[in-house]
XYZ file of C-alpha atoms in Angstrom:
341
model
C -66.665 65.018 10.530
C -63.785 64.898 8.054
C -62.905 68.178 6.425
C -64.102 68.598 2.813
C -60.518 69.424 1.954
C -59.436 66.140 3.487
C -56.517 65.131 1.304
C -54.393 68.264 1.307
C -51.436 66.835 -0.531
C -50.539 63.692 -2.406
C -47.516 63.574 -4.671
C -47.992 60.000 -5.830
C -51.038 58.242 -7.185
C -52.981 56.012 -4.791
C -52.521 53.265 -7.362
C -48.769 53.193 -6.759
C -47.409 50.256 -4.785
C -46.712 51.266 -1.193
C -44.342 49.477 1.162
C -44.977 51.411 4.381
C -47.646 53.797 5.672
C -46.758 56.027 8.630
C -49.701 57.199 10.741
C -49.261 60.460 12.677
C -52.219 61.847 14.684
C -51.719 65.537 15.476
C -53.651 67.301 18.247
C -52.367 70.748 19.278
C -48.942 69.717 17.993
C -47.765 73.062 16.640
C -44.650 73.115 18.835
C -43.069 69.858 17.645
C -44.875 68.947 14.419
C -42.357 70.328 11.954
C -39.448 68.557 13.646
C -41.407 65.291 13.643
C -42.216 65.546 9.929
C -38.671 66.594 9.041
C -37.201 63.596 10.865
C -39.480 61.258 8.898
C -38.861 62.986 5.568
C -35.074 62.843 6.023
C -35.133 59.076 6.550
C -37.543 58.480 3.667
C -35.367 60.469 1.289
C -32.359 58.318 2.215
C -34.302 55.068 1.743
C -35.293 55.748 -1.854
C -35.976 52.116 -2.731
C -38.873 51.981 -0.242
C -42.184 53.627 -1.175
C -43.563 55.353 1.936
C -46.927 57.027 2.518
C -47.210 59.540 5.376
C -50.762 59.899 6.722
C -51.330 62.853 9.081
C -54.685 63.314 10.804
C -55.137 66.719 12.457
C -57.685 65.925 15.145
C -59.463 68.774 16.890
C -56.464 71.076 17.110
C -56.994 74.600 18.413
C -53.484 75.863 17.644
C -51.627 76.280 14.345
C -50.954 72.572 13.772
C -52.832 72.664 10.469
C -50.737 75.624 9.267
C -47.487 73.802 10.047
C -48.652 70.631 8.310
C -50.006 72.473 5.253
C -46.721 74.383 4.797
C -44.673 71.216 5.125
C -46.890 69.253 2.728
C -46.763 72.044 0.157
C -42.958 72.037 0.097
C -42.183 68.323 0.433
C -42.019 66.130 -2.660
C -42.825 62.920 -0.803
C -46.149 61.096 -0.515
C -48.244 62.735 2.177
C -51.996 62.539 2.816
C -53.452 64.939 5.366
C -56.910 64.840 6.934
C -58.643 67.162 9.367
C -61.345 66.084 11.802
C -63.175 68.155 14.355
C -63.062 65.653 17.230
C -59.831 65.585 19.232
C -59.749 61.810 19.768
C -56.476 60.046 18.980
C -58.192 56.668 18.503
C -60.611 58.044 15.917
C -57.721 59.802 14.190
C -55.710 56.585 13.996
C -58.716 54.620 12.774
C -59.298 57.161 9.999
C -55.634 56.916 9.040
C -55.769 53.107 9.034
C -58.762 53.228 6.695
C -56.732 55.419 4.319
C -53.373 53.639 4.545
C -52.364 51.409 1.650
C -48.900 50.253 2.724
C -48.054 46.576 3.160
C -46.749 47.622 6.588
C -48.138 50.186 9.016
C -46.071 52.368 11.362
C -47.260 54.767 14.064
C -45.582 57.918 15.324
C -46.693 60.481 17.898
C -46.603 64.105 16.803
C -43.925 65.076 19.353
C -41.576 62.150 18.681
C -38.939 61.725 15.968
C -37.327 59.122 13.774
C -33.604 58.671 14.431
C -30.854 57.828 11.937
C -30.889 54.110 12.821
C -34.352 53.878 11.293
C -32.420 53.558 8.021
C -31.470 50.041 9.197
C -35.105 49.127 9.885
C -36.871 50.456 6.767
C -35.282 47.947 4.318
C -36.724 45.053 6.361
C -40.197 45.756 4.979
C -39.015 44.848 1.469
C -38.322 41.297 2.674
C -42.048 40.886 3.357
C -41.127 38.028 5.727
C -42.354 39.205 9.114
C -45.762 40.045 10.537
C -44.243 42.474 13.053
C -40.860 44.225 13.057
C -39.910 45.705 16.442
C -37.036 48.050 17.266
C -35.491 50.160 20.009
C -36.080 53.744 21.144
C -34.598 56.355 23.469
C -36.340 58.797 25.807
C -35.097 62.347 25.418
C -35.679 65.919 26.516
C -32.800 67.555 24.668
C -31.916 66.189 21.217
C -28.208 66.669 21.941
C -28.428 63.954 24.612
C -29.697 61.230 22.285
C -26.325 59.671 21.280
C -25.503 59.096 24.963
C -28.861 57.750 26.117
C -29.618 54.081 26.654
C -32.462 52.402 24.780
C -35.869 51.870 26.363
C -35.808 48.220 25.298
C -32.180 47.402 26.127
C -31.998 43.918 27.613
C -35.098 42.777 25.768
C -34.516 43.165 22.037
C -32.431 40.257 20.825
C -31.998 40.871 17.127
C -33.454 37.428 16.477
C -36.487 36.045 14.742
C -38.863 33.616 16.364
C -42.533 33.016 17.119
C -43.623 31.643 20.513
C -40.648 32.361 22.772
C -40.142 35.886 21.472
C -43.853 36.683 21.732
C -43.866 35.559 25.374
C -40.993 37.936 26.079
C -43.030 40.760 24.549
C -46.043 40.006 26.766
C -43.910 39.742 29.918
C -42.019 42.932 29.069
C -45.380 44.753 28.642
C -44.054 47.738 26.673
C -46.830 48.274 24.156
C -45.607 51.488 22.496
C -47.026 51.457 18.971
C -44.205 53.531 17.530
C -41.692 50.770 18.352
C -43.139 48.456 15.689
C -43.986 48.047 12.039
C -47.140 45.936 11.674
C -47.994 44.060 8.505
C -51.292 45.502 7.279
C -52.808 42.026 6.917
C -52.267 41.418 10.652
C -54.147 44.617 11.495
C -57.142 43.665 9.355
C -60.219 43.931 11.563
C -58.278 45.542 14.453
C -59.170 49.108 15.329
C -58.700 51.438 18.297
C -61.422 51.849 20.897
C -62.552 55.511 20.816
C -62.663 57.811 23.840
C -60.400 55.649 26.026
C -56.773 56.117 27.001
C -54.167 53.325 27.074
C -55.834 51.925 23.968
C -52.388 50.948 22.621
C -52.243 47.953 24.980
C -55.043 45.907 23.459
C -54.394 47.052 19.901
C -50.758 45.944 19.948
C -51.359 42.816 22.035
C -54.113 41.543 19.720
C -51.809 42.088 16.728
C -49.084 40.034 18.436
C -51.570 37.240 19.157
C -52.429 37.112 15.447
C -48.811 37.409 14.279
C -46.935 34.290 13.216
C -43.485 35.813 12.781
C -41.780 38.609 14.707
C -38.411 40.180 13.964
C -36.599 42.005 16.746
C -33.733 44.448 16.185
C -31.831 46.573 18.708
C -31.585 49.536 16.290
C -32.459 52.732 18.198
C -34.845 54.103 15.608
C -37.227 56.275 17.655
C -36.724 59.336 19.815
C -39.515 59.368 22.425
C -39.873 62.871 23.797
C -40.467 63.185 27.552
C -43.436 65.523 27.480
C -45.066 66.852 30.681
C -48.426 67.017 28.888
C -48.447 63.304 27.946
C -51.056 60.954 29.431
C -48.425 59.084 31.443
C -47.614 62.355 33.215
C -51.260 63.239 33.840
C -53.077 60.310 35.413
C -56.803 60.656 36.050
C -59.506 58.542 37.638
C -61.022 57.521 34.306
C -57.698 55.924 33.290
C -58.283 53.168 35.853
C -61.761 52.534 34.450
C -60.333 52.479 30.922
C -57.770 49.844 31.867
C -60.490 47.781 33.542
C -62.488 48.014 30.296
C -59.513 46.592 28.414
C -59.046 43.898 31.068
C -62.638 42.778 30.465
C -61.976 42.778 26.726
C -58.884 40.623 27.268
C -61.001 38.159 29.230
C -63.266 37.806 26.191
C -60.218 36.931 24.089
C -59.859 33.696 26.066
C -62.848 32.399 24.098
C -61.350 33.503 20.757
C -57.882 31.989 21.142
C -57.808 28.311 22.063
C -54.138 27.471 21.536
C -52.551 26.912 25.001
C -49.666 29.270 24.205
C -52.031 32.047 23.144
C -54.194 31.545 26.250
C -51.060 31.779 28.365
C -50.068 35.055 26.686
C -53.499 36.544 27.352
C -53.266 35.603 31.028
C -49.841 37.235 31.262
C -51.272 40.314 29.548
C -54.145 40.513 32.046
C -51.738 40.365 35.007
C -49.620 43.185 33.641
C -52.648 45.296 32.665
C -54.093 44.902 36.160
C -50.735 45.969 37.610
C -50.832 49.125 35.470
C -54.390 49.840 36.626
C -53.403 49.300 40.244
C -50.472 51.692 39.953
C -52.776 54.326 38.487
C -55.404 53.681 41.164
C -53.000 54.885 43.817
C -51.577 57.780 41.830
C -54.933 59.573 41.591
C -56.776 61.123 44.498
C -59.659 58.644 44.538
C -61.654 56.190 42.463
C -65.322 55.230 42.640
C -66.590 52.379 44.762
C -67.608 50.602 41.567
C -64.051 50.808 40.239
C -62.599 49.536 43.532
C -64.976 46.557 43.453
C -64.083 45.838 39.837
C -60.375 45.951 40.701
C -60.913 43.492 43.557
C -62.909 41.101 41.389
C -60.187 40.951 38.728
C -57.525 40.561 41.403
C -59.296 37.461 42.743
C -59.431 36.017 39.217
C -55.702 36.503 38.726
C -54.820 35.055 42.113
C -56.995 32.041 41.377
C -55.222 31.348 38.101
C -51.728 31.527 39.566
C -49.836 32.590 36.442
C -48.844 35.826 38.195
C -46.203 33.844 40.105
C -44.092 33.650 36.948
C -44.086 37.374 36.277
C -41.503 38.587 38.748
C -41.539 40.258 42.172
C -42.975 43.603 41.017
C -46.138 42.063 39.569
C -46.490 39.583 42.428
C -46.305 42.337 45.042
C -48.864 44.443 43.171
C -51.364 41.596 42.854
C -50.882 39.594 46.019
C -50.279 42.444 48.435
C -52.281 45.174 46.708
C -54.242 46.083 49.848
C -51.057 46.710 51.827
C -49.680 48.660 48.902
C -52.845 50.784 48.882
C -52.478 51.576 52.579
C -48.848 52.536 52.007
C -49.755 54.912 49.159
C -52.609 56.445 51.168
C -50.263 57.038 54.128
C -47.654 58.541 51.829
C -50.198 60.996 50.395
C -51.330 61.893 53.895
C -47.768 62.591 55.087
C -47.066 64.617 51.961
C -50.145 66.713 52.674
C -48.965 67.458 56.207
C -45.491 68.559 55.207
């Protein structure tokens, strides 16, 4: 249920034209929330020609996240809408924010990450209104002082060029579906929402948007600071994560009936190979998975082997898919040895 005092602060009228809406879900984010909001506000204040709406959804927080957000909203002169919901589900929080975002473009940011100074190079691109998706670079960091020296997560991929088919194929092969590394045109996201109560939901959300997109702009600007956080989902794998990825694999299979263009079908098949690889990696990083999940994994593996597109995706994916049983034995032996030491 959304709090009765849903919109805590709005400095501009909802009727005002909006270029960009930034969606920030916040669950138990007291520790980093102020720094995240300050980094966004600083960039917005320097890009005065762009009208930006910040949408924060406090979802099921048990700490003082709401206090931090309320204090910031009360003292900032920018456009900020804040909602509170009782359920701590990031997908539901993002969906609520999407329903209340009015920007021509939509951006996402996690509550422990920050915007960097090079975002000032990216923001003006939305005024061109020429691209369905604008993608940019990011750096992983623990200590903010290290950021100028760190290499970008997407170095070697981002080309600074504009193009449809070839660039989209690079995105699907690269398989880095971080939402915060893109601005999405709102029209592209029409009808796309996050699946509640499942992790790794970013994969299908972003991939479906890319399938719909007709123009993508890629810049190497390092605009995002991605905090390495020991409490993140990537650092805390669980058995259900494998089942969640299998759910999204089944959803991707259904897309093959929705997209008939050969290039789009090819992209979906590449996506399924890389999603299966992620599920397989998780399968052997948790203690055990159910027999049903193991059978499901095997069934999808046979599908991918039968199609053959995995051969184009590089040694890492090929080894995962073709020799997954050997890989499983290796991981099981490694866990056993680790337990004996």
